[in-house]
mmCIF file of C-alpha atoms in Angstrom:
data_model
loop_
_atom_site.group_PDB
_atom_site.id
_atom_site.type_symbol
_atom_site.label_atom_id
_atom_site.label_comp_id
_atom_site.label_asym_id
_atom_site.label_seq_id
_atom_site.Cartn_x
_atom_site.Cartn_y
_atom_site.Cartn_z
ATOM 1 C CA MET A 1 65.427 7.657 1.637
ATOM 2 C CA LEU A 2 66.424 9.390 -1.819
ATOM 3 C CA LYS A 3 67.714 12.856 -1.624
ATOM 4 C CA TRP A 4 66.848 16.018 -3.488
ATOM 5 C CA SER A 5 70.414 17.011 -4.599
ATOM 6 C CA PRO A 6 72.795 15.245 -7.128
ATOM 7 C CA GLU A 7 75.620 15.748 -4.657
ATOM 8 C CA LEU A 8 73.842 13.949 -1.943
ATOM 9 C CA LEU A 9 72.797 11.166 -4.185
ATOM 10 C CA ARG A 10 76.429 10.776 -5.193
ATOM 11 C CA SER A 11 77.860 10.804 -1.670
ATOM 12 C CA MET A 12 75.287 8.281 -0.357
ATOM 13 C CA PHE A 13 75.098 5.667 -2.941
ATOM 14 C CA TRP A 14 77.815 5.757 -5.742
ATOM 15 C CA GLN A 15 80.124 2.787 -6.054
ATOM 16 C CA SER A 16 82.500 3.849 -8.650
ATOM 17 C CA ALA A 17 86.229 4.630 -7.692
ATOM 18 C CA GLY A 18 86.412 7.552 -5.421
ATOM 19 C CA LYS A 19 82.708 8.014 -6.117
ATOM 20 C CA LYS A 20 83.918 10.135 -9.011
ATOM 21 C CA GLY A 21 82.183 8.255 -11.996
ATOM 22 C CA ARG A 22 85.105 8.955 -14.206
ATOM 23 C CA GLY A 23 85.513 5.370 -15.545
ATOM 24 C CA ALA A 24 84.084 3.635 -18.481
ATOM 25 C CA GLN A 25 81.425 1.926 -16.604
ATOM 26 C CA LYS A 26 78.441 4.169 -16.183
ATOM 27 C CA LEU A 27 75.663 1.615 -14.810
ATOM 28 C CA PHE A 28 75.867 0.010 -11.491
ATOM 29 C CA GLU A 29 73.027 -2.423 -10.591
ATOM 30 C CA VAL A 30 71.383 -1.420 -7.343
ATOM 31 C CA PRO A 31 71.273 -4.499 -4.968
ATOM 32 C CA PRO A 32 68.056 -5.194 -2.992
ATOM 33 C CA GLY A 33 67.824 -3.009 0.013
ATOM 34 C CA ALA A 34 66.657 0.530 0.946
ATOM 35 C CA GLU A 35 67.894 2.280 -2.096
ATOM 36 C CA PHE A 36 66.413 -0.182 -4.388
ATOM 37 C CA GLU A 37 62.859 -0.095 -2.665
ATOM 38 C CA ALA A 38 62.948 3.739 -2.590
ATOM 39 C CA VAL A 39 63.419 3.949 -6.325
ATOM 40 C CA LYS A 40 61.054 1.173 -7.061
ATOM 41 C CA ALA A 41 58.340 3.009 -4.737
ATOM 42 C CA ILE A 42 58.612 6.104 -6.612
ATOM 43 C CA PHE A 43 58.401 4.332 -10.012
ATOM 44 C CA LEU A 44 55.306 2.229 -8.997
ATOM 45 C CA GLY A 45 53.709 4.721 -6.807
ATOM 46 C CA ALA A 46 50.192 6.096 -7.471
ATOM 47 C CA PRO A 47 49.687 9.547 -8.740
ATOM 48 C CA PRO A 48 49.001 12.045 -5.884
ATOM 49 C CA GLU A 49 46.001 13.193 -7.867
ATOM 50 C CA ARG A 50 43.932 11.565 -10.464
ATOM 51 C CA PRO A 51 45.851 11.829 -13.768
ATOM 52 C CA TYR A 52 44.383 13.839 -16.693
ATOM 53 C CA TYR A 53 46.099 11.889 -19.311
ATOM 54 C CA GLN A 54 45.342 8.272 -20.259
ATOM 55 C CA HIS A 55 47.652 5.796 -18.393
ATOM 56 C CA PRO A 56 48.063 1.993 -19.721
ATOM 57 C CA ARG A 57 45.813 -0.494 -18.503
ATOM 58 C CA GLY A 58 47.148 -3.129 -16.419
ATOM 59 C CA TRP A 59 49.849 -0.759 -14.955
ATOM 60 C CA ALA A 60 48.819 -2.168 -11.517
ATOM 61 C CA ARG A 61 50.496 -5.414 -12.686
ATOM 62 C CA ALA A 62 53.700 -3.729 -13.471
ATOM 63 C CA ASP A 63 56.921 -5.212 -12.013
ATOM 64 C CA VAL A 64 60.507 -3.805 -11.668
ATOM 65 C CA ILE A 65 63.115 -6.241 -12.950
ATOM 66 C CA LYS A 66 66.211 -4.241 -12.375
ATOM 67 C CA ILE A 67 67.378 -0.905 -11.332
ATOM 68 C CA GLU A 68 70.760 0.496 -12.397
ATOM 69 C CA ARG A 69 72.357 3.584 -11.025
ATOM 70 C CA VAL A 70 73.799 6.015 -13.447
ATOM 71 C CA GLU A 71 77.370 7.164 -12.257
ATOM 72 C CA ASN A 72 78.381 9.853 -14.639
ATOM 73 C CA GLY A 73 80.741 12.239 -12.759
ATOM 74 C CA THR A 74 80.520 15.074 -15.365
ATOM 75 C CA LEU A 75 76.897 15.124 -15.507
ATOM 76 C CA ASN A 76 76.464 14.943 -11.790
ATOM 77 C CA GLU A 77 78.776 17.920 -11.278
ATOM 78 C CA LYS A 78 76.840 19.933 -13.801
ATOM 79 C CA ALA A 79 73.545 19.048 -12.389
ATOM 80 C CA THR A 80 75.113 19.959 -8.795
ATOM 81 C CA THR A 81 76.053 23.444 -10.281
ATOM 82 C CA GLN A 82 72.661 23.784 -11.472
ATOM 83 C CA HIS A 83 71.181 22.879 -8.036
ATOM 84 C CA SER A 84 73.325 25.587 -6.573
ATOM 85 C CA VAL A 85 72.238 27.995 -9.191
ATOM 86 C CA LEU A 86 68.657 27.138 -8.513
ATOM 87 C CA ARG A 87 68.982 27.626 -4.779
ATOM 88 C CA THR A 88 70.521 31.171 -5.211
ATOM 89 C CA SER A 89 67.700 32.066 -7.693
ATOM 90 C CA LEU A 90 65.020 31.126 -5.281
ATOM 91 C CA ALA A 91 66.833 32.806 -2.390
ATOM 92 C CA GLU A 92 66.810 36.139 -4.446
ATOM 93 C CA GLN A 93 62.973 35.731 -4.268
ATOM 94 C CA GLY A 94 62.830 34.950 -0.610
ATOM 95 C CA ILE A 95 62.049 31.264 -1.317
ATOM 96 C CA SER A 96 63.748 28.318 0.426
ATOM 97 C CA LEU A 97 64.386 25.373 -1.821
ATOM 98 C CA ILE A 98 61.892 22.548 -1.064
ATOM 99 C CA GLY A 99 62.376 18.983 -2.150
ATOM 100 C CA GLY A 100 59.442 17.557 -3.943
ATOM 101 C CA LEU A 101 58.432 21.106 -5.162
ATOM 102 C CA HIS A 102 61.403 22.994 -6.627
ATOM 103 C CA VAL A 103 63.376 19.623 -7.155
ATOM 104 C CA ARG A 104 61.539 16.524 -8.163
ATOM 105 C CA TRP A 105 61.707 12.849 -9.072
ATOM 106 C CA LEU A 106 60.310 12.514 -12.667
ATOM 107 C CA PHE A 107 60.467 10.108 -15.577
ATOM 108 C CA HIS A 108 61.781 10.237 -19.162
ATOM 109 C CA GLY A 109 61.040 7.637 -21.889
ATOM 110 C CA THR A 110 63.407 7.636 -24.893
ATOM 111 C CA ALA A 111 65.361 5.230 -27.138
ATOM 112 C CA ALA A 112 68.452 7.327 -26.683
ATOM 113 C CA ILE A 113 69.193 6.073 -23.126
ATOM 114 C CA GLU A 114 72.871 5.281 -23.673
ATOM 115 C CA LYS A 115 73.324 8.652 -25.397
ATOM 116 C CA ILE A 116 72.195 10.355 -22.276
ATOM 117 C CA ILE A 117 73.928 8.449 -19.637
ATOM 118 C CA GLU A 118 77.253 8.169 -21.400
ATOM 119 C CA ASN A 119 77.220 11.731 -22.624
ATOM 120 C CA PRO A 120 80.600 13.275 -21.444
ATOM 121 C CA VAL A 121 79.284 16.856 -21.775
ATOM 122 C CA SER A 122 75.643 17.519 -21.422
ATOM 123 C CA GLY A 123 73.527 14.392 -20.985
ATOM 124 C CA PHE A 124 70.011 15.657 -22.104
ATOM 125 C CA GLU A 125 70.314 17.624 -25.095
ATOM 126 C CA PRO A 126 67.130 19.756 -26.131
ATOM 127 C CA GLY A 127 68.264 19.906 -29.775
ATOM 128 C CA PHE A 128 67.724 16.242 -30.317
ATOM 129 C CA ILE A 129 65.616 15.011 -27.431
ATOM 130 C CA GLY A 130 62.851 17.640 -27.348
ATOM 131 C CA PHE A 131 62.008 17.376 -30.847
ATOM 132 C CA ARG A 132 61.170 13.757 -30.496
ATOM 133 C CA VAL A 133 57.940 14.296 -28.511
ATOM 134 C CA PRO A 134 54.913 14.074 -30.874
ATOM 135 C CA HIS A 135 53.418 17.341 -31.795
ATOM 136 C CA MET A 136 55.604 19.354 -29.417
ATOM 137 C CA LEU A 137 52.378 20.329 -27.323
ATOM 138 C CA TRP A 138 54.239 22.205 -24.814
ATOM 139 C CA GLY A 139 57.001 23.778 -26.973
ATOM 140 C CA LYS A 140 60.606 22.660 -27.870
ATOM 141 C CA PHE A 141 62.176 21.573 -24.505
ATOM 142 C CA ILE A 142 63.230 18.337 -22.816
ATOM 143 C CA TYR A 143 59.939 16.552 -21.487
ATOM 144 C CA PHE A 144 59.508 14.929 -18.109
ATOM 145 C CA ALA A 145 56.531 13.186 -16.736
ATOM 146 C CA ARG A 146 55.251 13.207 -12.999
ATOM 147 C CA ASP A 147 54.018 9.467 -13.677
ATOM 148 C CA ALA A 148 55.993 6.650 -14.888
ATOM 149 C CA GLN A 149 52.724 5.484 -16.245
ATOM 150 C CA TYR A 150 52.638 8.240 -18.665
ATOM 151 C CA SER A 151 56.258 7.923 -19.704
ATOM 152 C CA HIS A 152 55.619 4.309 -20.491
ATOM 153 C CA ALA A 153 54.335 5.054 -23.861
ATOM 154 C CA PHE A 154 57.717 6.366 -24.853
ATOM 155 C CA SER A 155 59.769 3.577 -23.068
ATOM 156 C CA ARG A 156 62.379 1.596 -24.710
ATOM 157 C CA PRO A 157 61.717 -2.292 -25.377
ATOM 158 C CA VAL A 158 64.617 -4.505 -24.307
ATOM 159 C CA GLY A 159 65.132 -8.085 -24.631
ATOM 160 C CA GLY A 160 62.275 -10.397 -24.655
ATOM 161 C CA GLY A 161 59.236 -10.992 -22.572
ATOM 162 C CA GLY A 162 57.938 -7.406 -22.969
ATOM 163 C CA ALA A 163 60.650 -5.719 -20.907
ATOM 164 C CA ARG A 164 61.073 -2.073 -21.194
ATOM 165 C CA GLN A 165 63.112 0.525 -19.834
ATOM 166 C CA LEU A 166 62.794 4.203 -18.454
ATOM 167 C CA LEU A 167 64.986 6.904 -16.982
ATOM 168 C CA THR A 168 64.166 8.041 -13.318
ATOM 169 C CA CYS A 169 65.580 11.593 -13.176
ATOM 170 C CA LEU A 170 66.340 14.238 -10.614
ATOM 171 C CA VAL A 171 64.981 17.470 -12.035
ATOM 172 C CA GLU A 172 65.320 21.099 -11.152
ATOM 173 C CA THR A 173 61.906 22.281 -11.846
ATOM 174 C CA GLY A 174 62.079 25.698 -9.489
ATOM 175 C CA VAL A 175 59.282 28.254 -10.216
ATOM 176 C CA SER A 176 57.218 27.027 -13.094
ATOM 177 C CA CYS A 177 55.153 28.857 -15.727
ATOM 178 C CA VAL A 178 52.395 27.488 -17.919
ATOM 179 C CA ALA A 179 53.987 25.867 -21.083
ATOM 180 C CA ASP A 180 53.219 27.041 -24.832
ATOM 181 C CA LYS A 181 53.790 25.204 -27.996
ATOM 182 C CA ASP A 182 55.442 28.255 -29.335
ATOM 183 C CA MET A 183 58.118 28.227 -26.643
ATOM 184 C CA ALA A 184 61.628 27.014 -27.615
ATOM 185 C CA PHE A 185 64.363 26.158 -25.237
ATOM 186 C CA TRP A 186 64.145 29.548 -23.351
ATOM 187 C CA LEU A 187 61.784 30.139 -20.719
ATOM 188 C CA PRO A 188 60.108 33.633 -20.365
ATOM 189 C CA TYR A 189 60.995 36.135 -17.456
ATOM 190 C CA GLN A 190 58.865 36.363 -14.436
ATOM 191 C CA LEU A 191 56.672 39.482 -13.914
ATOM 192 C CA PRO A 192 56.975 41.925 -12.386
ATOM 193 C CA ASP A 193 60.583 41.076 -11.746
ATOM 194 C CA LYS A 194 61.830 40.836 -15.298
ATOM 195 C CA HIS A 195 65.484 39.875 -14.415
ATOM 196 C CA LEU A 196 64.304 36.413 -13.135
ATOM 197 C CA LYS A 197 63.530 33.667 -15.620
ATOM 198 C CA TYR A 198 61.181 30.773 -14.837
ATOM 199 C CA HIS A 199 62.943 27.498 -14.254
ATOM 200 C CA SER A 200 60.664 25.122 -16.012
ATOM 201 C CA ALA A 201 57.263 25.052 -17.839
ATOM 202 C CA VAL A 202 54.331 22.861 -17.045
ATOM 203 C CA ASP A 203 51.153 21.531 -18.561
ATOM 204 C CA CYS A 204 49.084 22.906 -15.609
ATOM 205 C CA ILE A 205 50.205 25.160 -12.705
ATOM 206 C CA SER A 206 47.632 23.558 -10.083
ATOM 207 C CA SER A 207 48.385 19.995 -10.777
ATOM 208 C CA PRO A 208 51.279 19.526 -13.253
ATOM 209 C CA GLU A 209 51.975 16.237 -14.929
ATOM 210 C CA ILE A 210 54.312 17.258 -17.566
ATOM 211 C CA PHE A 211 57.455 19.321 -16.837
ATOM 212 C CA CYS A 212 59.565 20.884 -19.542
ATOM 213 C CA VAL A 213 63.321 22.273 -19.154
ATOM 214 C CA GLY A 214 65.537 23.835 -21.568
ATOM 215 C CA GLU A 215 68.757 23.280 -19.795
ATOM 216 C CA GLY A 216 70.236 19.589 -20.054
ATOM 217 C CA ALA A 217 71.919 20.171 -16.627
ATOM 218 C CA SER A 218 68.711 20.718 -15.091
ATOM 219 C CA ALA A 219 68.033 17.039 -15.047
ATOM 220 C CA TYR A 220 70.311 14.249 -13.836
ATOM 221 C CA PRO A 221 69.586 10.842 -15.263
ATOM 222 C CA ALA A 222 69.885 9.051 -11.943
ATOM 223 C CA TYR A 223 68.560 5.505 -12.674
ATOM 224 C CA VAL A 224 67.669 3.217 -15.424
ATOM 225 C CA ILE A 225 64.481 1.080 -14.572
ATOM 226 C CA THR A 226 63.886 -2.305 -16.469
ATOM 227 C CA TYR A 227 60.385 -3.419 -15.863
ATOM 228 C CA VAL A 228 57.426 -5.266 -17.300
ATOM 229 C CA ALA A 229 53.921 -3.816 -17.533
#
């Protein structure tokens, strides 16, 4: 149901005038239906493999209260350009872009949701977002998680009753390398072809759960999920 490019996401679902996302309103509540259920399924879905990191107890009782679609035209256009750049980079290596492998739906927990979704220029900014992750285990990057359960620890509390919020993001992960705590924003070149850089860094190549990118445009903050767990 959900597509693997920011442009298709925009053309299929956006409600803003002309589907341009230029107005002051950046959040649009997703009504019950196919889109709502697709986002909910990604959010509540069980990990494809047993997670290495500890997940919160009781996540099986998690429930989605509200899903809001982010319609920021500038951020979407930059993400669309980045998607095209990724496709070209992969083609240079004889690789066809595959949704779910080179582009993924991932999660990001932060208290700075408004700063990201309303940003008129860059959305995710490594300079102030990346450094918020405790200990910077995988370098100074913008961090995303395969599982919403993991990002729950960084989610933002809202209102009463234990409700919290997370971002569900469409991220250009491309070809990944193993992350390192000494990396900072810039990813290394691929060997032996030194003119091509990796597109993302991960905690584990065989079964990645944490994805790191250095370019804010590599991730589009597509939905804000309000939930209880």
